[in-house]
Coordinates of C-alpha atoms and ligand atoms in Angstrom, one line a residue:
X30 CA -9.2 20.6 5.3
X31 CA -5.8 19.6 5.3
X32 CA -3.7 17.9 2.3
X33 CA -3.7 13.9 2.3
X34 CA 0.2 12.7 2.2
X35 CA 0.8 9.4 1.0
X36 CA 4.5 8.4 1.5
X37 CA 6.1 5.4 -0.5
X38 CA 8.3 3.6 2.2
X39 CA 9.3 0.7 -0.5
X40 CA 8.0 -0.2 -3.6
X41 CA 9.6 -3.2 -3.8
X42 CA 7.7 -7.2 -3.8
X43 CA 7.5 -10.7 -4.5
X44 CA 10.5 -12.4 -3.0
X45 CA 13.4 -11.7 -4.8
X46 CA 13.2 -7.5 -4.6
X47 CA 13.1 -8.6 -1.1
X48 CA 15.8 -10.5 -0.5
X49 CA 17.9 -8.0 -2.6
X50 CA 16.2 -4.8 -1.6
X51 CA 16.7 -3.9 -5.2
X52 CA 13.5 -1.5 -4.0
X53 CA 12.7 -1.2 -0.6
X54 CA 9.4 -3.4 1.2
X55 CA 8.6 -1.0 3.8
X56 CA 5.0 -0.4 2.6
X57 CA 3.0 3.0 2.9
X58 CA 2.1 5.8 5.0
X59 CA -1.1 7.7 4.9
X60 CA -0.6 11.2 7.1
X61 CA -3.9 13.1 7.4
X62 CA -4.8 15.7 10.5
X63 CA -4.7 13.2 12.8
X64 CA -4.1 10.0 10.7
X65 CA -1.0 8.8 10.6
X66 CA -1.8 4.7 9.4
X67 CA 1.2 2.1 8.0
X68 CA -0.5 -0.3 5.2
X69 CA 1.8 -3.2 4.8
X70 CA 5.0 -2.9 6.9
X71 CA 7.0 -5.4 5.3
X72 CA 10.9 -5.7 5.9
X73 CA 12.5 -2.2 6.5
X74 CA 9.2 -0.2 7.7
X75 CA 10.6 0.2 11.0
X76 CA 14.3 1.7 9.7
X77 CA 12.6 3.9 6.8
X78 CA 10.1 5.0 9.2
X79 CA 12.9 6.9 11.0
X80 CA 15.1 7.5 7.9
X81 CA 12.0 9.7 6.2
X82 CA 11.4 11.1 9.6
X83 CA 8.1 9.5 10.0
X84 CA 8.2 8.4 14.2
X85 CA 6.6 5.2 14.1
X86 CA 5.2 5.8 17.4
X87 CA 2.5 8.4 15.9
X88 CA 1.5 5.4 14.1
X89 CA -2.9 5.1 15.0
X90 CA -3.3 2.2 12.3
X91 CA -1.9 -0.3 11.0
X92 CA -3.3 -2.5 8.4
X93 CA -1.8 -5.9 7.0
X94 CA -3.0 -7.3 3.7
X95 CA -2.3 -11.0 3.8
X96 CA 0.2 -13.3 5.6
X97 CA 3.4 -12.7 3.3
X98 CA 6.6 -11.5 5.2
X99 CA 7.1 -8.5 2.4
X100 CA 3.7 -7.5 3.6
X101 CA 3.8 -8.2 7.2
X102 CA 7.3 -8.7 8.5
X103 CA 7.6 -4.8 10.8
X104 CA 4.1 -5.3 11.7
X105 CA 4.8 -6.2 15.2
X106 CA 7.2 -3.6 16.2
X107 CA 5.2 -1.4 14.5
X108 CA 2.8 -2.2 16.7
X109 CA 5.1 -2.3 19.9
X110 CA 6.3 1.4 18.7
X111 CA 2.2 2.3 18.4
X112 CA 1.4 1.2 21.6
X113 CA 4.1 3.7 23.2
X114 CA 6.5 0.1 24.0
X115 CA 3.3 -1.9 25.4
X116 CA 2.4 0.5 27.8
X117 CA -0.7 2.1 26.6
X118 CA -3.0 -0.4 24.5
X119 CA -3.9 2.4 21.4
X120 CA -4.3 2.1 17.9
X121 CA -6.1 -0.1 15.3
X122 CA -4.7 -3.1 13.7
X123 CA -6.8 -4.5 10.8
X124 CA -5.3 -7.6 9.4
X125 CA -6.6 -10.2 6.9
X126 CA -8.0 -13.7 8.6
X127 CA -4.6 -15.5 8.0
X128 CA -2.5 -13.0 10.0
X129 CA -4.5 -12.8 12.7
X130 CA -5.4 -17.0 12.9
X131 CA -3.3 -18.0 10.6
X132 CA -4.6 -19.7 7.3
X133 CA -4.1 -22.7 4.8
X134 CA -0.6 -21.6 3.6
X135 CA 0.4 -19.6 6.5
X136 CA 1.1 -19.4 10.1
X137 CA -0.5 -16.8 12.7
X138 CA 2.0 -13.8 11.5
X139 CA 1.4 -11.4 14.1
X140 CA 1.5 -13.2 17.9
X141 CA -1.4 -13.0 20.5
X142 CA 0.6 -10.8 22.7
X143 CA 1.1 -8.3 20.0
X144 CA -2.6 -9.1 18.8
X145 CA -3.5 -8.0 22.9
X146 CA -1.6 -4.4 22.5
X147 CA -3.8 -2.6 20.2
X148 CA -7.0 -1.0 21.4
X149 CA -8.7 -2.5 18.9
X150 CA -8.1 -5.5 16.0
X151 CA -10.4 -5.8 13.1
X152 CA -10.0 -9.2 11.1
X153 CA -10.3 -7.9 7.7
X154 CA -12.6 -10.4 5.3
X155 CA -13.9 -9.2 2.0
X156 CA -16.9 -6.6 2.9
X157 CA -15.5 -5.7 6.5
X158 CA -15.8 -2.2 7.1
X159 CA -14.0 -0.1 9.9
X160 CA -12.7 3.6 10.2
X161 CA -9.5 4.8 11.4
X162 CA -9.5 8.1 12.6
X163 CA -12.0 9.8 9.9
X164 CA -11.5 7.5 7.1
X165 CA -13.6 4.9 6.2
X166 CA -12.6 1.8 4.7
X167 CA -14.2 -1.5 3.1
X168 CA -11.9 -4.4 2.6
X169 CA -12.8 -6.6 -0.7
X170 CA -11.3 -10.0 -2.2
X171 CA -8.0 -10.3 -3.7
X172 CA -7.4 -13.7 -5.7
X173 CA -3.7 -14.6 -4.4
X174 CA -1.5 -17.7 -2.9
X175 CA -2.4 -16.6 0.2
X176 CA -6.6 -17.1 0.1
X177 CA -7.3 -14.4 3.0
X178 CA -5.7 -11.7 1.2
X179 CA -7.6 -8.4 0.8
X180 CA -7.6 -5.4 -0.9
X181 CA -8.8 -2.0 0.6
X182 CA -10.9 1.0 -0.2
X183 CA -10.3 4.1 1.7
X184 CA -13.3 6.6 1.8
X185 CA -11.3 10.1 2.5
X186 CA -11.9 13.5 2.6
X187 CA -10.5 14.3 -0.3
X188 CA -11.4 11.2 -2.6
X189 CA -11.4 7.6 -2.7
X190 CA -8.3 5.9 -2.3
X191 CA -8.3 2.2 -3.9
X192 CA -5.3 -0.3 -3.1
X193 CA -5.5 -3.8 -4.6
X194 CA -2.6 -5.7 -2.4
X195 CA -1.2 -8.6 -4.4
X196 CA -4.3 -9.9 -6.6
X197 CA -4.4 -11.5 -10.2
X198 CA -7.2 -9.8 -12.3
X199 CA -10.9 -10.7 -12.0
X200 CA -13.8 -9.7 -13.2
X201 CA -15.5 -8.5 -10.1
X202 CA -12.3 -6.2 -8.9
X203 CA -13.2 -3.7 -11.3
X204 CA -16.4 -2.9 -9.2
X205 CA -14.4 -2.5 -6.3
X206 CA -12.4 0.1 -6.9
X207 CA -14.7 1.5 -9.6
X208 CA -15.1 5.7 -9.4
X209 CA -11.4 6.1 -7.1
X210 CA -9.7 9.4 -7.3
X211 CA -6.4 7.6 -6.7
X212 CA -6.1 3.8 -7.1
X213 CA -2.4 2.1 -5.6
X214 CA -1.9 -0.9 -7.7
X215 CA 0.2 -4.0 -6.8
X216 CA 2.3 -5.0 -10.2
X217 CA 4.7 -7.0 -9.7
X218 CA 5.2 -8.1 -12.9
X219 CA 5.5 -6.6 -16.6
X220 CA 3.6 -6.6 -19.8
X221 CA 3.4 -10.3 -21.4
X222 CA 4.8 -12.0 -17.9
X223 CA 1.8 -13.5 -15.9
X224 CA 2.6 -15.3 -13.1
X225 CA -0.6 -16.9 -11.4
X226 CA -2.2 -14.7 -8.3
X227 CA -0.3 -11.2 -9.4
X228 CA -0.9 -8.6 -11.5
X229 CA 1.1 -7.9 -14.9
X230 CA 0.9 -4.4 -16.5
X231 CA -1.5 -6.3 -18.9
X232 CA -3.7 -6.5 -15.9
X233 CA -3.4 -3.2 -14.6
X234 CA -4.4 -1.8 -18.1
X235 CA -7.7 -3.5 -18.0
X236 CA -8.6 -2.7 -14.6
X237 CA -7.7 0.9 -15.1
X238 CA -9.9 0.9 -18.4
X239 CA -12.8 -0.7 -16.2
X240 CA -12.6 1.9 -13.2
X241 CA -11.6 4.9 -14.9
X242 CA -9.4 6.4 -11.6
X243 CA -8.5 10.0 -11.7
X244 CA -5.0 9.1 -11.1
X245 CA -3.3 5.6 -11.0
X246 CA -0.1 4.8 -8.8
X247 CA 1.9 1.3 -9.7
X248 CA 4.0 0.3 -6.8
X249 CA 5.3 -3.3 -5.5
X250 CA 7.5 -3.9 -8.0
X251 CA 9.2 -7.6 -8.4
X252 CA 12.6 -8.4 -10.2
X253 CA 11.2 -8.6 -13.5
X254 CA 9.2 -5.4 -13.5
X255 CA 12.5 -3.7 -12.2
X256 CA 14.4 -4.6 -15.0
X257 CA 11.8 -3.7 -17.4
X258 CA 11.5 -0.6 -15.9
X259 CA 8.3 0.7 -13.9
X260 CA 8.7 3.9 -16.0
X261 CA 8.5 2.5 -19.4
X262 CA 5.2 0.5 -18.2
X263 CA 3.9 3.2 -16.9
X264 CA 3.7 5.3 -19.8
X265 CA 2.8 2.4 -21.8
X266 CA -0.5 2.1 -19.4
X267 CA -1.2 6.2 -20.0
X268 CA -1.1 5.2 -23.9
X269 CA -3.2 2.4 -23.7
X270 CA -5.7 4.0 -21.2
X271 CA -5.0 7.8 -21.5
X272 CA -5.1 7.8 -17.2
X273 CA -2.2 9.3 -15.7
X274 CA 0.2 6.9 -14.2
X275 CA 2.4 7.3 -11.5
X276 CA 5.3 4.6 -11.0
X277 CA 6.0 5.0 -7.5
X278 CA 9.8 4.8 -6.1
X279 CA 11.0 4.5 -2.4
X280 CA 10.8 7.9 -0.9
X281 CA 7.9 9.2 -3.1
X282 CA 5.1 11.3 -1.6
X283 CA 2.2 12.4 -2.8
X284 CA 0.1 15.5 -1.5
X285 CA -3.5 15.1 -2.2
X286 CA -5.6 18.0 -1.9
X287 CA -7.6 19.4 -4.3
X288 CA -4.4 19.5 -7.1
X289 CA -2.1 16.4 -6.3
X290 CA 1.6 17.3 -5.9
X291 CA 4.2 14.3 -6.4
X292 CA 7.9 14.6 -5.2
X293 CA 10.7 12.8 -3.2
X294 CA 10.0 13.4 1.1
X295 CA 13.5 13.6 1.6
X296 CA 16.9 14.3 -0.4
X297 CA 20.1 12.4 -0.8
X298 CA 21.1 14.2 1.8
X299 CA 18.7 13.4 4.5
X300 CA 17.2 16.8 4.5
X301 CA 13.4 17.3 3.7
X302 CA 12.8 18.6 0.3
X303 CA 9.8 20.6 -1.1
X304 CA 7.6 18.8 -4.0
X305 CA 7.6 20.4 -7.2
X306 CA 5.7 18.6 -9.6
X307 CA 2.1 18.8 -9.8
X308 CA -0.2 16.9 -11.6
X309 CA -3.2 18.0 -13.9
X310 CA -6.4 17.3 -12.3
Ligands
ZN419 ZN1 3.6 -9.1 -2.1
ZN420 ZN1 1.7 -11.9 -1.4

C-alpha cells in the first residue's frame, strides 16, 4: 500500500489573494498508485503543475467545487492536458451543477466541447457518489454564493479525507465530515471576521470540536486571513480544540501513510526536497 501525497498547489482564495497571488489558487493534488486527481484548478494550476513537477497530463480526475474562477479557472486545460490534447477521451471530471449547466449566479464554466473530452462527467449534487481510480467519494452541501457548491468526502485507503470547498458553518456539515482522518478546510477568513457563505477560524473551531478529525489542514486563505497570519490561527484552533492543525502554504505536501509526514515538494531552488517533519499520530 503505497503513501497518499497530497500536494498544496495554492492556498490562496476569495478574490483579492487572487488577483494579487499574495498565495497561489492553483488548488490540490492527490497522488496515490495510480491516482493522480486536481481538486479545484483555479488560476495558476496549469503553471504550478509543471513548476512542482507534477505533468498535468497524468491527471485521471479532476473535480471542480462550484462555479468561482479561483476554483475553476485551469479546469479546462487541465482537462485538454488529461485527455492527451483531445485525442484520447480519458479521465473523470466531477463538477458541481453550475459548472456543468451553469446556475443562478453563474455561467456554464467549463464548455460542452471540453465537457465531451473526458470519458466520463459526473454532476456533483449533494449525495452523489462516484470513484476515481480506488477512491470513493460522496459529494455533500456547502452553504455559499454560489448555491451548487459542494463539498467532498474521499473514502481512501489510508483514511477518510474531508474537504469543505468554500461553505459558512451549519449545523448539518459536522455530520459530513464526522470521523475523517484528515479534514482540508476552506478559511478564508480570521477569528472575529464573518463574512456571509465562508468560514472564519471561529467556524473552523466548532466544526473541528464536532468531527473530532485526526489531523486538520486550513488552506484557501483570503486577504484578511493572510495578514492575520494562518499560523497564529492555527495554533489558536489546536488550543481551543487540542486537534493538530496544519496551515497549509503553496508547495506543501503531505505523505499519508500510516504516520503522516508534512514538508515543502520542492526547494527554492527548483530541486525536489525530502520531507522531514512528521506528525504524531
Ligand atoms: Zn473560493
Ligand atoms: Zn467561492
Amino acid at each position: 500500500m503505497g503513501d497518499l501525497r497530497i500536494v498544496f498547489l495554492g492556498t490562496g482564495g476569495g478574490r483579492f489573494a487572487t488577483i494579487t497571488q499574495k498565495r497561489r489558487t492553483a488548488g490540490v493534488r492527490f497522488l496515490k498508485d495510480e491516482l493522480n486527481l486536481h481538486l479545484d484548478p483555479g488560476p495558476g494550476a496549469l503553471v504550478y503543475s509543471w513548476m512542482l513537477g507534477l505533468d498535468p497530463r497524468k491527471i485521471n480526475g479532476i473535480i471542480v467545487s462550484h462555479a468561482h474562477p479561483d476554483h475553476y479557472n485551469d479546469a479546462e486545460v487541465l482537462i485538454e492536458a488529461m485527455a492527451r490534447g483531445a485525442l484520447k477521451r480519458q479521465g473523470i471530471l466531477a463538477a458541481a451543477r453550475s459548472v456543468l449547466k451553469g446556475g443562478e449566479t453563474a455561467e456554464v464554466a467549463i464548455s460542452k466541447y471540453h465537457q465531451s473530452l473526458p470519458k466520463q462527467v459526473v454532476e456533483t449534487v449533494a449525495g452523489t457518489e462516484f470513484e476515481i481510480k480506488d477512491v470513493k467519494i460522496k459529494g455533500f452541501e456547502a452553504r455559499h454564493s454560489d448555491v451548487d457548491a459542494v463539498g467532498f468526502r474521499f473514502e481512501t485507503e489510508v483514511g477518510a479525507i474531508g474537504y469543505t470547498s468554500d461553505t459558512e458553518f451549519f449545523e448539518e456539515i459536522e455530520g459530513f465530515y464526522r470521523g475523517v482522518r484528515m479534514l482540508i478546510l476552506c478559511v478564508l477568513r480570521p477569528s472575529g471576521e464573518p463574512w456571509q457563505g465562508h468560514m472564519t477560524t471561529d467556524d473552523a473551531i466548532e466544526i473541528v470540536k464536532a468531527t473530532e478529525p485526526e489531523f486538520v489542514v486550513l488552506t484557501h486563505f483570503g486577504m484578511k486571513m493572510i495578514f492575520r497570519g494562518p499560523t497564529r490561527e492555527a495554533r489558536m484552533m489546536e488550543r481551543e480544540t487540542g486537534a493538530k492543525v496544519v496551515p497549509a502554504t503553496d508547495g506543501m505536501e503531505l505523505w499519508i501513510g500510516e504516520e503522516i509526514a508534512v514538508g515543502k515538494a520542492i526547494d527554492k531552488k527548483g530541486k525536489k526536497i525530502k520531507l522531514n517533519k512528521f506528525l504524531k499520530t
